Amino acid sequence: MTSSGEEVYLSLQKKFKGDLLRRGEAGYEDARAIWNGMVSRHPALIARCADVSDVQTAIRAAAEAGILTAIRCGGHSLAGFGTCEGGLVIDMSHMRQVIVDPDARRARFAGGCLLGSVECETQKAGLVFPSGVVSHTGASGLILGGGTGWLTRRFGLSCDNVEGFTLVTADSSIVRANARENSNLFWALRGGGGNFGVVTEFEVKLHPLTAVVLAEGLTPESEIRPLLELWRSFMPDAPHDLKWNIDLRLASHAEKVPTELRGKPVAGNSLIWTGDPEAGRKYLDHALSLCSPASIRSSVLPFLKLQTMADSDFPHGRRYYTKSGYFKNLDDTTIDRLVAAVSTIPSSETQIEFAYLGGAAGQVAANETAFGDRGAPFIMNLLANWAEPSADAGNVAWVRGLFNRLRPAMTPGVYTNFMSGDEQDRVPEAYHERWDRMLAVKSHYDPKNFFRLNQNVRARHDAAKNPATD
Ligand SMILES: Cc1cc2nc3c(=O)[nH]c(=O)nc-3n(C[C@H](O)[C@H](O)[C@H](O)COP(=O)(O)OP(=O)(O)OC[C@H]3O[C@@H](n4cnc5c(N)ncnc54)[C@H](O)[C@@H]3O)c2cc1C
C-alpha cells in the first residue's frame, strides 16, 4: 500500500461506517474490477460509503493525504474513470435508496443507484425516469453526463428531468443545487460529469408509462445505403413517440436471425413507440420497410423488460473501446464510408451505433444545461467489443481509423459519456461555447481539481481571482 493510501486508511478506520478494502484482503479483487475489461488497476484503498457522512469523511481524508481519488457508481465508465492505480476509490454502491412520491410524480434516489434500482421502484407506481438502455449502468455517471435512452425523444435527456442535486464538494461540504440554489452549479451538473463533487442524491421528475411497442428488423447489406437515406429524411419530422436506433454490425448466428443473414453485414433496426400502439403502426411499418421480412418482430413490451433486454449484450469484463461524434446532417459521403466500413468490422459484437436525438431533448435550449449539441441530432458511437487481449490492437485501430475517416463531416462536439480515456484533448470540444462557464463553475467548486478522474474540466489557475459564480 502506498504511504498516502495507508494514511487515508488509518484516518478512515476510526470513523468510516462502510467497508474499507485494501489490496490482498478478501473481496478486494472483485471490488477493484470495473465493467471495461481493458482497464485493470489496483487502487490502494476502496472505500464503500454507507452514507453521506462517509462520503464527507473520505473526501476530507483523501484531500489531506493528497491521494488520487476516483468516484464510482456503477463502474461503467467506458474510459475507466471509476478506478485508479495506487489511489482511493470512493465507491457509492452501498447507497442505493430510492423513494418515490407517486402523487407528485417525483423520486429521490441515492448516488450509488444503478438504472435498474431506480426503474424497479418507479415502475411500482407505473412511472418512469428517462435513462439509458442497460439496467446495470450506474445512474450517477449516466445522468451527470446527460443520459440518452429509449425515452429521450418523448421525455428529454435524463439530466433534463433532474430538479435537484445534493452533493459533497471538494471541501467536504454538503451543497444543494437546483433552480433556486447554486443555479450555476445546477446548470453544470446537467452534462458536466463528475467534475464538481460526489452526488449523494438526485431529485427527479417521473412520467406515467408501463409499456411500449418494440419493433425490430435486420436490413441486409445491399439495402444499408437506402436505409440510412430513409432514416435521415424521416427522423427530423418523426413524432416524439418514436425512437429509431440503427446499429451497423455483423449479424449474429442466433436462431431468430434468418439463415442467409447470419455472420453477414447488416443494419439492426430497433424502434420504440411510446404512444397508442395503433397510431404507431404506420410509422413502424414504414421504418421497417427495408428489413428482411423474416427478421421483423414487433410486440408490446413491459417497460422493465425493455430496460433489461440489452443487459446481456454488454457483459462486465469484456474488452471495449469507443469513439463518438455528432452529425448535423448525414451526407452521402458519410453514408458511403459507413457502408464500406460494415464488412471490415473486426469482431462479432462490435457495432456502429446511430441514434437520432431531437424530440423533447431537442427542445431544450443549448445554453440551458452544460450538455449541448442538441442541434446536431445524429449521434454516432463506434463501440468495439471483444474478448481476447490479443485482439486489442486490431479493434482499437479499427475504431480510430473509421473515426478519422468520418471526422471531417462531424459537427464539433461529443457526448462525454461515450468518450474513451485517451480523449482528454476533446473535452473543450465537448462543451465548446459553454466551456468558459464550465471553467468558472469548476474553478469555484473545485479549484484544486480534486475531482479529476473524469472527462476533466481543469480549473483555472487564477481561481482565487474569479471566485463567485453562484
Ligand atoms: C453497458 C453500457 C450501456 C450504456 N448505455 C448508455 C445509454 O443508454 N445512454 C447513455 O447516455 N449512456 C450510456 N452508457 C454510458 C454511460 O452513461 C457512462 O459510461 C457512465 O459514465 C456510466 O456511469 P457509471 O456510474 O456506471 O460509471 P462509473 O464508472 O461508476 O462512474 C463514471 C464517472 O462518473 C462520475 N460519477 C459516478 N458516480 C458519481 C457520483 N455519485 N457523484 C459524482 N460523480 C460520479 C465520476 O466522474 C466517475 O468517474 C452506457 C455505458 C455502458 C458501459
PDB file of N, CA and C and ligand atoms in Angstrom, residues 34-36 70-83 90 92 110-115 131-134 136-150 158 167 189 193-200 202 310-311 314-315 320 383 415-418 451 453-455, ligand 1:
ATOM      1  N   ILE A  34     -13.868  -3.240 -12.801  1.00  0.00           N
ATOM      2  CA  ILE A  34     -14.912  -2.385 -13.366  1.00  0.00           C
ATOM      3  C   ILE A  34     -15.425  -3.051 -14.647  1.00  0.00           C
ATOM      4  N   TRP A  35     -16.426  -2.421 -15.243  1.00  0.00           N
ATOM      5  CA  TRP A  35     -17.110  -3.054 -16.374  1.00  0.00           C
ATOM      6  C   TRP A  35     -16.183  -3.294 -17.564  1.00  0.00           C
ATOM      7  N   ASN A  36     -15.352  -2.321 -17.906  1.00  0.00           N
ATOM      8  CA  ASN A  36     -14.498  -2.440 -19.093  1.00  0.00           C
ATOM      9  C   ASN A  36     -13.245  -3.247 -18.760  1.00  0.00           C
ATOM     10  N   ALA A  70     -10.758   8.306  -7.242  1.00  0.00           N
ATOM     11  CA  ALA A  70     -11.776   8.007  -8.268  1.00  0.00           C
ATOM     12  C   ALA A  70     -13.124   7.878  -7.577  1.00  0.00           C
ATOM     13  N   ILE A  71     -14.182   8.285  -8.283  1.00  0.00           N
ATOM     14  CA  ILE A  71     -15.547   8.144  -7.760  1.00  0.00           C
ATOM     15  C   ILE A  71     -16.244   7.079  -8.598  1.00  0.00           C
ATOM     16  N   ARG A  72     -16.889   6.141  -7.923  1.00  0.00           N
ATOM     17  CA  ARG A  72     -17.549   5.063  -8.673  1.00  0.00           C
ATOM     18  C   ARG A  72     -19.001   4.889  -8.245  1.00  0.00           C
ATOM     19  N   CYS A  73     -19.854   4.804  -9.270  1.00  0.00           N
ATOM     20  CA  CYS A  73     -21.259   4.462  -9.015  1.00  0.00           C
ATOM     21  C   CYS A  73     -21.467   3.050  -9.573  1.00  0.00           C
ATOM     22  N   GLY A  74     -21.727   2.923 -10.880  1.00  0.00           N
ATOM     23  CA  GLY A  74     -21.939   1.604 -11.483  1.00  0.00           C
ATOM     24  C   GLY A  74     -20.680   1.006 -12.084  1.00  0.00           C
ATOM     25  N   GLY A  75     -19.592   1.787 -12.142  1.00  0.00           N
ATOM     26  CA  GLY A  75     -18.338   1.280 -12.701  1.00  0.00           C
ATOM     27  C   GLY A  75     -18.355   1.113 -14.213  1.00  0.00           C
ATOM     28  N   HIS A  76     -19.295   1.786 -14.897  1.00  0.00           N
ATOM     29  CA  HIS A  76     -19.444   1.579 -16.340  1.00  0.00           C
ATOM     30  C   HIS A  76     -18.750   2.634 -17.196  1.00  0.00           C
ATOM     31  N   SER A  77     -17.990   3.508 -16.581  1.00  0.00           N
ATOM     32  CA  SER A  77     -17.273   4.487 -17.400  1.00  0.00           C
ATOM     33  C   SER A  77     -16.482   3.742 -18.465  1.00  0.00           C
ATOM     34  N   LEU A  78     -16.773   4.036 -19.738  1.00  0.00           N
ATOM     35  CA  LEU A  78     -16.044   3.389 -20.835  1.00  0.00           C
ATOM     36  C   LEU A  78     -14.564   3.713 -20.737  1.00  0.00           C
ATOM     37  N   ALA A  79     -14.278   4.910 -20.220  1.00  0.00           N
ATOM     38  CA  ALA A  79     -12.903   5.377 -20.106  1.00  0.00           C
ATOM     39  C   ALA A  79     -12.193   4.771 -18.897  1.00  0.00           C
ATOM     40  N   GLY A  80     -12.921   4.112 -18.025  1.00  0.00           N
ATOM     41  CA  GLY A  80     -12.303   3.503 -16.847  1.00  0.00           C
ATOM     42  C   GLY A  80     -12.077   4.467 -15.699  1.00  0.00           C
ATOM     43  N   PHE A  81     -12.868   5.544 -15.636  1.00  0.00           N
ATOM     44  CA  PHE A  81     -12.645   6.545 -14.594  1.00  0.00           C
ATOM     45  C   PHE A  81     -13.101   6.094 -13.203  1.00  0.00           C
ATOM     46  N   GLY A  82     -13.770   4.956 -13.118  1.00  0.00           N
ATOM     47  CA  GLY A  82     -14.260   4.504 -11.814  1.00  0.00           C
ATOM     48  C   GLY A  82     -13.202   3.794 -10.979  1.00  0.00           C
ATOM     49  N   THR A  83     -11.957   3.838 -11.418  1.00  0.00           N
ATOM     50  CA  THR A  83     -10.881   3.244 -10.622  1.00  0.00           C
ATOM     51  C   THR A  83      -9.588   4.014 -10.873  1.00  0.00           C
ATOM     52  N   ILE A  90     -13.701   6.011  -4.097  1.00  0.00           N
ATOM     53  CA  ILE A  90     -14.894   6.252  -3.279  1.00  0.00           C
ATOM     54  C   ILE A  90     -16.034   5.553  -4.005  1.00  0.00           C
ATOM     55  N   MET A  92     -19.768   4.142  -4.313  1.00  0.00           N
ATOM     56  CA  MET A  92     -21.100   4.531  -3.825  1.00  0.00           C
ATOM     57  C   MET A  92     -22.094   3.366  -3.854  1.00  0.00           C
ATOM     58  N   ALA A 110     -30.411   7.735  -4.291  1.00  0.00           N
ATOM     59  CA  ALA A 110     -29.047   7.963  -3.829  1.00  0.00           C
ATOM     60  C   ALA A 110     -28.029   7.797  -4.954  1.00  0.00           C
ATOM     61  N   GLY A 111     -26.840   8.344  -4.730  1.00  0.00           N
ATOM     62  CA  GLY A 111     -25.809   8.443  -5.771  1.00  0.00           C
ATOM     63  C   GLY A 111     -25.108   7.156  -6.130  1.00  0.00           C
ATOM     64  N   GLY A 112     -25.534   6.019  -5.540  1.00  0.00           N
ATOM     65  CA  GLY A 112     -24.927   4.740  -5.923  1.00  0.00           C
ATOM     66  C   GLY A 112     -25.864   3.861  -6.714  1.00  0.00           C
ATOM     67  N   CYS A 113     -27.035   4.384  -7.054  1.00  0.00           N
ATOM     68  CA  CYS A 113     -28.049   3.559  -7.737  1.00  0.00           C
ATOM     69  C   CYS A 113     -27.603   3.130  -9.129  1.00  0.00           C
ATOM     70  N   LEU A 114     -27.974   1.915  -9.484  1.00  0.00           N
ATOM     71  CA  LEU A 114     -27.924   1.500 -10.892  1.00  0.00           C
ATOM     72  C   LEU A 114     -29.245   1.933 -11.523  1.00  0.00           C
ATOM     73  N   LEU A 115     -29.293   1.970 -12.850  1.00  0.00           N
ATOM     74  CA  LEU A 115     -30.558   2.339 -13.503  1.00  0.00           C
ATOM     75  C   LEU A 115     -31.665   1.386 -13.057  1.00  0.00           C
ATOM     76  N   SER A 131     -33.910   7.146 -18.774  1.00  0.00           N
ATOM     77  CA  SER A 131     -32.473   6.917 -18.545  1.00  0.00           C
ATOM     78  C   SER A 131     -31.881   6.144 -19.710  1.00  0.00           C
ATOM     79  N   GLY A 132     -30.920   5.259 -19.452  1.00  0.00           N
ATOM     80  CA  GLY A 132     -30.228   4.554 -20.526  1.00  0.00           C
ATOM     81  C   GLY A 132     -30.852   3.211 -20.850  1.00  0.00           C
ATOM     82  N   VAL A 133     -30.161   2.431 -21.655  1.00  0.00           N
ATOM     83  CA  VAL A 133     -30.761   1.216 -22.223  1.00  0.00           C
ATOM     84  C   VAL A 133     -30.255  -0.077 -21.591  1.00  0.00           C
ATOM     85  N   VAL A 134     -29.344   0.020 -20.628  1.00  0.00           N
ATOM     86  CA  VAL A 134     -28.813  -1.191 -19.974  1.00  0.00           C
ATOM     87  C   VAL A 134     -28.960  -1.015 -18.468  1.00  0.00           C
ATOM     88  N   HIS A 136     -27.776  -2.365 -15.820  1.00  0.00           N
ATOM     89  CA  HIS A 136     -26.662  -2.412 -14.860  1.00  0.00           C
ATOM     90  C   HIS A 136     -25.726  -1.209 -14.973  1.00  0.00           C
ATOM     91  N   THR A 137     -26.100  -0.193 -15.747  1.00  0.00           N
ATOM     92  CA  THR A 137     -25.321   1.055 -15.818  1.00  0.00           C
ATOM     93  C   THR A 137     -25.580   1.889 -14.563  1.00  0.00           C
ATOM     94  N   GLY A 138     -24.563   2.599 -14.092  1.00  0.00           N
ATOM     95  CA  GLY A 138     -24.740   3.471 -12.931  1.00  0.00           C
ATOM     96  C   GLY A 138     -25.567   4.697 -13.283  1.00  0.00           C
ATOM     97  N   ALA A 139     -26.517   5.042 -12.408  1.00  0.00           N
ATOM     98  CA  ALA A 139     -27.350   6.217 -12.672  1.00  0.00           C
ATOM     99  C   ALA A 139     -26.534   7.505 -12.582  1.00  0.00           C
ATOM    100  N   SER A 140     -25.602   7.574 -11.631  1.00  0.00           N
ATOM    101  CA  SER A 140     -24.889   8.847 -11.429  1.00  0.00           C
ATOM    102  C   SER A 140     -24.060   9.246 -12.637  1.00  0.00           C
ATOM    103  N   GLY A 141     -23.200   8.336 -13.087  1.00  0.00           N
ATOM    104  CA  GLY A 141     -22.352   8.680 -14.231  1.00  0.00           C
ATOM    105  C   GLY A 141     -23.190   9.023 -15.448  1.00  0.00           C
ATOM    106  N   LEU A 142     -24.231   8.251 -15.666  1.00  0.00           N
ATOM    107  CA  LEU A 142     -25.082   8.460 -16.850  1.00  0.00           C
ATOM    108  C   LEU A 142     -25.785   9.819 -16.779  1.00  0.00           C
ATOM    109  N   ILE A 143     -26.413  10.120 -15.658  1.00  0.00           N
ATOM    110  CA  ILE A 143     -27.188  11.377 -15.565  1.00  0.00           C
ATOM    111  C   ILE A 143     -26.260  12.586 -15.622  1.00  0.00           C
ATOM    112  N   LEU A 144     -25.127  12.501 -14.919  1.00  0.00           N
ATOM    113  CA  LEU A 144     -24.247  13.674 -14.860  1.00  0.00           C
ATOM    114  C   LEU A 144     -23.659  14.006 -16.226  1.00  0.00           C
ATOM    115  N   GLY A 145     -23.509  12.978 -17.079  1.00  0.00           N
ATOM    116  CA  GLY A 145     -23.026  13.254 -18.438  1.00  0.00           C
ATOM    117  C   GLY A 145     -24.134  13.719 -19.368  1.00  0.00           C
ATOM    118  N   GLY A 146     -25.375  13.443 -19.037  1.00  0.00           N
ATOM    119  CA  GLY A 146     -26.525  13.820 -19.879  1.00  0.00           C
ATOM    120  C   GLY A 146     -27.603  12.751 -19.803  1.00  0.00           C
ATOM    121  N   GLY A 147     -27.295  11.567 -20.366  1.00  0.00           N
ATOM    122  CA  GLY A 147     -28.211  10.426 -20.267  1.00  0.00           C
ATOM    123  C   GLY A 147     -29.197  10.343 -21.418  1.00  0.00           C
ATOM    124  N   THR A 148     -28.889   9.474 -22.385  1.00  0.00           N
ATOM    125  CA  THR A 148     -29.811   9.241 -23.502  1.00  0.00           C
ATOM    126  C   THR A 148     -30.351   7.815 -23.409  1.00  0.00           C
ATOM    127  N   GLY A 149     -31.527   7.583 -23.934  1.00  0.00           N
ATOM    128  CA  GLY A 149     -32.100   6.235 -23.905  1.00  0.00           C
ATOM    129  C   GLY A 149     -33.362   6.176 -24.738  1.00  0.00           C
ATOM    130  N   TRP A 150     -34.139   5.128 -24.518  1.00  0.00           N
ATOM    131  CA  TRP A 150     -35.338   4.914 -25.318  1.00  0.00           C
ATOM    132  C   TRP A 150     -36.343   6.055 -25.187  1.00  0.00           C
ATOM    133  N   SER A 158     -31.906  12.365 -19.482  1.00  0.00           N
ATOM    134  CA  SER A 158     -32.018  12.134 -18.031  1.00  0.00           C
ATOM    135  C   SER A 158     -31.778  13.431 -17.278  1.00  0.00           C
ATOM    136  N   LEU A 167     -24.842  17.245  -3.208  1.00  0.00           N
ATOM    137  CA  LEU A 167     -23.512  16.701  -3.427  1.00  0.00           C
ATOM    138  C   LEU A 167     -22.558  17.101  -2.321  1.00  0.00           C
ATOM    139  N   LEU A 189     -23.980  20.647 -13.524  1.00  0.00           N
ATOM    140  CA  LEU A 189     -24.156  19.229 -13.198  1.00  0.00           C
ATOM    141  C   LEU A 189     -24.993  18.505 -14.246  1.00  0.00           C
ATOM    142  N   GLY A 193     -20.640  16.014 -15.975  1.00  0.00           N
ATOM    143  CA  GLY A 193     -19.976  14.834 -15.417  1.00  0.00           C
ATOM    144  C   GLY A 193     -19.613  15.014 -13.947  1.00  0.00           C
ATOM    145  N   GLY A 194     -18.595  14.235 -13.534  1.00  0.00           N
ATOM    146  CA  GLY A 194     -18.224  14.185 -12.113  1.00  0.00           C
ATOM    147  C   GLY A 194     -17.235  15.251 -11.692  1.00  0.00           C
ATOM    148  N   ASN A 195     -17.201  16.373 -12.402  1.00  0.00           N
ATOM    149  CA  ASN A 195     -16.189  17.402 -12.158  1.00  0.00           C
ATOM    150  C   ASN A 195     -16.370  18.206 -10.880  1.00  0.00           C
ATOM    151  N   PHE A 196     -17.558  18.157 -10.262  1.00  0.00           N
ATOM    152  CA  PHE A 196     -17.850  19.165  -9.239  1.00  0.00           C
ATOM    153  C   PHE A 196     -18.031  18.623  -7.831  1.00  0.00           C
ATOM    154  N   GLY A 197     -18.153  17.308  -7.691  1.00  0.00           N
ATOM    155  CA  GLY A 197     -18.345  16.745  -6.362  1.00  0.00           C
ATOM    156  C   GLY A 197     -18.996  15.384  -6.473  1.00  0.00           C
ATOM    157  N   VAL A 198     -19.240  14.779  -5.319  1.00  0.00           N
ATOM    158  CA  VAL A 198     -19.894  13.456  -5.297  1.00  0.00           C
ATOM    159  C   VAL A 198     -21.382  13.673  -5.039  1.00  0.00           C
ATOM    160  N   VAL A 199     -22.196  13.332  -6.010  1.00  0.00           N
ATOM    161  CA  VAL A 199     -23.640  13.491  -5.848  1.00  0.00           C
ATOM    162  C   VAL A 199     -24.144  12.358  -4.951  1.00  0.00           C
ATOM    163  N   THR A 200     -24.806  12.755  -3.876  1.00  0.00           N
ATOM    164  CA  THR A 200     -25.337  11.748  -2.945  1.00  0.00           C
ATOM    165  C   THR A 200     -26.829  11.543  -3.149  1.00  0.00           C
ATOM    166  N   PHE A 202     -30.245  12.530  -6.021  1.00  0.00           N
ATOM    167  CA  PHE A 202     -30.895  13.189  -7.160  1.00  0.00           C
ATOM    168  C   PHE A 202     -32.374  13.345  -6.842  1.00  0.00           C
ATOM    169  N   ALA A 310     -31.183  -5.533 -23.273  1.00  0.00           N
ATOM    170  CA  ALA A 310     -29.816  -5.459 -23.826  1.00  0.00           C
ATOM    171  C   ALA A 310     -28.751  -5.782 -22.772  1.00  0.00           C
ATOM    172  N   ASP A 311     -29.181  -6.110 -21.547  1.00  0.00           N
ATOM    173  CA  ASP A 311     -28.202  -6.302 -20.458  1.00  0.00           C
ATOM    174  C   ASP A 311     -27.114  -7.321 -20.792  1.00  0.00           C
ATOM    175  N   PHE A 314     -23.884  -6.595 -23.237  1.00  0.00           N
ATOM    176  CA  PHE A 314     -22.731  -5.786 -22.815  1.00  0.00           C
ATOM    177  C   PHE A 314     -22.239  -6.275 -21.456  1.00  0.00           C
ATOM    178  N   PRO A 315     -21.720  -7.518 -21.409  1.00  0.00           N
ATOM    179  CA  PRO A 315     -21.360  -8.073 -20.101  1.00  0.00           C
ATOM    180  C   PRO A 315     -20.138  -7.411 -19.468  1.00  0.00           C
ATOM    181  N   TYR A 320     -13.614  -3.271 -24.273  1.00  0.00           N
ATOM    182  CA  TYR A 320     -14.407  -2.291 -25.023  1.00  0.00           C
ATOM    183  C   TYR A 320     -13.538  -1.075 -25.350  1.00  0.00           C
ATOM    184  N   LEU A 383     -18.471   1.425 -31.182  1.00  0.00           N
ATOM    185  CA  LEU A 383     -18.223   0.654 -29.959  1.00  0.00           C
ATOM    186  C   LEU A 383     -17.657  -0.716 -30.301  1.00  0.00           C
ATOM    187  N   TYR A 415     -20.461  13.626 -26.953  1.00  0.00           N
ATOM    188  CA  TYR A 415     -21.149  13.276 -25.716  1.00  0.00           C
ATOM    189  C   TYR A 415     -20.111  12.648 -24.781  1.00  0.00           C
ATOM    190  N   THR A 416     -19.846  13.282 -23.653  1.00  0.00           N
ATOM    191  CA  THR A 416     -18.711  12.867 -22.815  1.00  0.00           C
ATOM    192  C   THR A 416     -18.861  11.438 -22.289  1.00  0.00           C
ATOM    193  N   ASN A 417     -20.071  10.946 -22.143  1.00  0.00           N
ATOM    194  CA  ASN A 417     -20.250   9.574 -21.647  1.00  0.00           C
ATOM    195  C   ASN A 417     -19.895   8.519 -22.684  1.00  0.00           C
ATOM    196  N   PHE A 418     -19.714   8.935 -23.939  1.00  0.00           N
ATOM    197  CA  PHE A 418     -19.313   7.981 -24.977  1.00  0.00           C
ATOM    198  C   PHE A 418     -17.851   8.203 -25.386  1.00  0.00           C
ATOM    199  N   PHE A 451     -11.448  16.473  -8.096  1.00  0.00           N
ATOM    200  CA  PHE A 451     -12.230  15.529  -8.916  1.00  0.00           C
ATOM    201  C   PHE A 451     -11.682  15.595 -10.343  1.00  0.00           C
ATOM    202  N   LEU A 453     -10.543  12.512 -12.127  1.00  0.00           N
ATOM    203  CA  LEU A 453     -10.689  11.281 -12.911  1.00  0.00           C
ATOM    204  C   LEU A 453     -12.070  11.289 -13.543  1.00  0.00           C
ATOM    205  N   ASN A 454     -12.166  12.047 -14.621  1.00  0.00           N
ATOM    206  CA  ASN A 454     -13.424  12.225 -15.366  1.00  0.00           C
ATOM    207  C   ASN A 454     -13.026  12.903 -16.676  1.00  0.00           C
ATOM    208  N   GLN A 455     -13.983  13.169 -17.561  1.00  0.00           N
ATOM    209  CA  GLN A 455     -13.643  13.977 -18.746  1.00  0.00           C
ATOM    210  C   GLN A 455     -13.435  15.367 -18.178  1.00  0.00           C
TER     211      GLN A 455
HETATM  212  C1  LIG B   1     -23.244  -1.180 -20.963  1.00  0.00           C
HETATM  213  C2  LIG B   1     -23.348   0.322 -21.071  1.00  0.00           C
HETATM  214  C3  LIG B   1     -24.511   0.895 -21.535  1.00  0.00           C
HETATM  215  C4  LIG B   1     -24.614   2.275 -21.616  1.00  0.00           C
HETATM  216  N1  LIG B   1     -25.772   2.816 -22.093  1.00  0.00           N
HETATM  217  C5  LIG B   1     -25.912   4.145 -22.108  1.00  0.00           C
HETATM  218  C6  LIG B   1     -27.137   4.729 -22.518  1.00  0.00           C
HETATM  219  O1  LIG B   1     -28.080   4.049 -22.874  1.00  0.00           O
HETATM  220  N2  LIG B   1     -27.225   6.071 -22.501  1.00  0.00           N
HETATM  221  C7  LIG B   1     -26.189   6.875 -22.091  1.00  0.00           C
HETATM  222  O2  LIG B   1     -26.362   8.085 -22.077  1.00  0.00           O
HETATM  223  N3  LIG B   1     -25.017   6.352 -21.704  1.00  0.00           N
HETATM  224  C8  LIG B   1     -24.855   5.012 -21.713  1.00  0.00           C
HETATM  225  N4  LIG B   1     -23.662   4.480 -21.333  1.00  0.00           N
HETATM  226  C9  LIG B   1     -22.557   5.365 -20.973  1.00  0.00           C
HETATM  227  C10 LIG B   1     -22.681   5.715 -19.506  1.00  0.00           C
HETATM  228  O3  LIG B   1     -23.549   6.820 -19.385  1.00  0.00           O
HETATM  229  C11 LIG B   1     -21.327   6.079 -18.904  1.00  0.00           C
HETATM  230  O4  LIG B   1     -20.453   5.007 -19.082  1.00  0.00           O
HETATM  231  C12 LIG B   1     -21.438   6.453 -17.437  1.00  0.00           C
HETATM  232  O5  LIG B   1     -20.252   7.070 -17.035  1.00  0.00           O
HETATM  233  C13 LIG B   1     -21.683   5.256 -16.565  1.00  0.00           C
HETATM  234  O6  LIG B   1     -21.916   5.658 -15.255  1.00  0.00           O
HETATM  235  P1  LIG B   1     -21.439   4.778 -14.013  1.00  0.00           P
HETATM  236  O7  LIG B   1     -21.927   5.456 -12.822  1.00  0.00           O
HETATM  237  O8  LIG B   1     -21.825   3.363 -14.227  1.00  0.00           O
HETATM  238  O9  LIG B   1     -19.876   4.857 -14.177  1.00  0.00           O
HETATM  239  P2  LIG B   1     -18.695   4.956 -13.092  1.00  0.00           P
HETATM  240  O10 LIG B   1     -17.535   4.355 -13.777  1.00  0.00           O
HETATM  241  O11 LIG B   1     -19.096   4.424 -11.789  1.00  0.00           O
HETATM  242  O12 LIG B   1     -18.512   6.489 -12.964  1.00  0.00           O
HETATM  243  C14 LIG B   1     -18.124   7.242 -14.074  1.00  0.00           C
HETATM  244  C15 LIG B   1     -17.801   8.635 -13.657  1.00  0.00           C
HETATM  245  O13 LIG B   1     -19.000   9.272 -13.242  1.00  0.00           O
HETATM  246  C16 LIG B   1     -18.754  10.110 -12.158  1.00  0.00           C
HETATM  247  N5  LIG B   1     -19.541   9.646 -11.010  1.00  0.00           N
HETATM  248  C17 LIG B   1     -20.006   8.409 -10.735  1.00  0.00           C
HETATM  249  N6  LIG B   1     -20.751   8.443  -9.633  1.00  0.00           N
HETATM  250  C18 LIG B   1     -20.767   9.711  -9.202  1.00  0.00           C
HETATM  251  C19 LIG B   1     -21.393  10.387  -8.117  1.00  0.00           C
HETATM  252  N7  LIG B   1     -22.175   9.757  -7.244  1.00  0.00           N
HETATM  253  N8  LIG B   1     -21.179  11.703  -7.999  1.00  0.00           N
HETATM  254  C20 LIG B   1     -20.403  12.367  -8.876  1.00  0.00           C
HETATM  255  N9  LIG B   1     -19.793  11.791  -9.901  1.00  0.00           N
HETATM  256  C21 LIG B   1     -19.990  10.477 -10.069  1.00  0.00           C
HETATM  257  C22 LIG B   1     -17.279  10.066 -11.875  1.00  0.00           C
HETATM  258  O14 LIG B   1     -16.629  11.078 -12.584  1.00  0.00           O
HETATM  259  C23 LIG B   1     -16.881   8.736 -12.454  1.00  0.00           C
HETATM  260  O15 LIG B   1     -15.558   8.694 -12.824  1.00  0.00           O
HETATM  261  C24 LIG B   1     -23.537   3.101 -21.234  1.00  0.00           C
HETATM  262  C25 LIG B   1     -22.361   2.524 -20.774  1.00  0.00           C
HETATM  263  C26 LIG B   1     -22.269   1.154 -20.692  1.00  0.00           C
HETATM  264  C27 LIG B   1     -20.987   0.551 -20.220  1.00  0.00           C
END
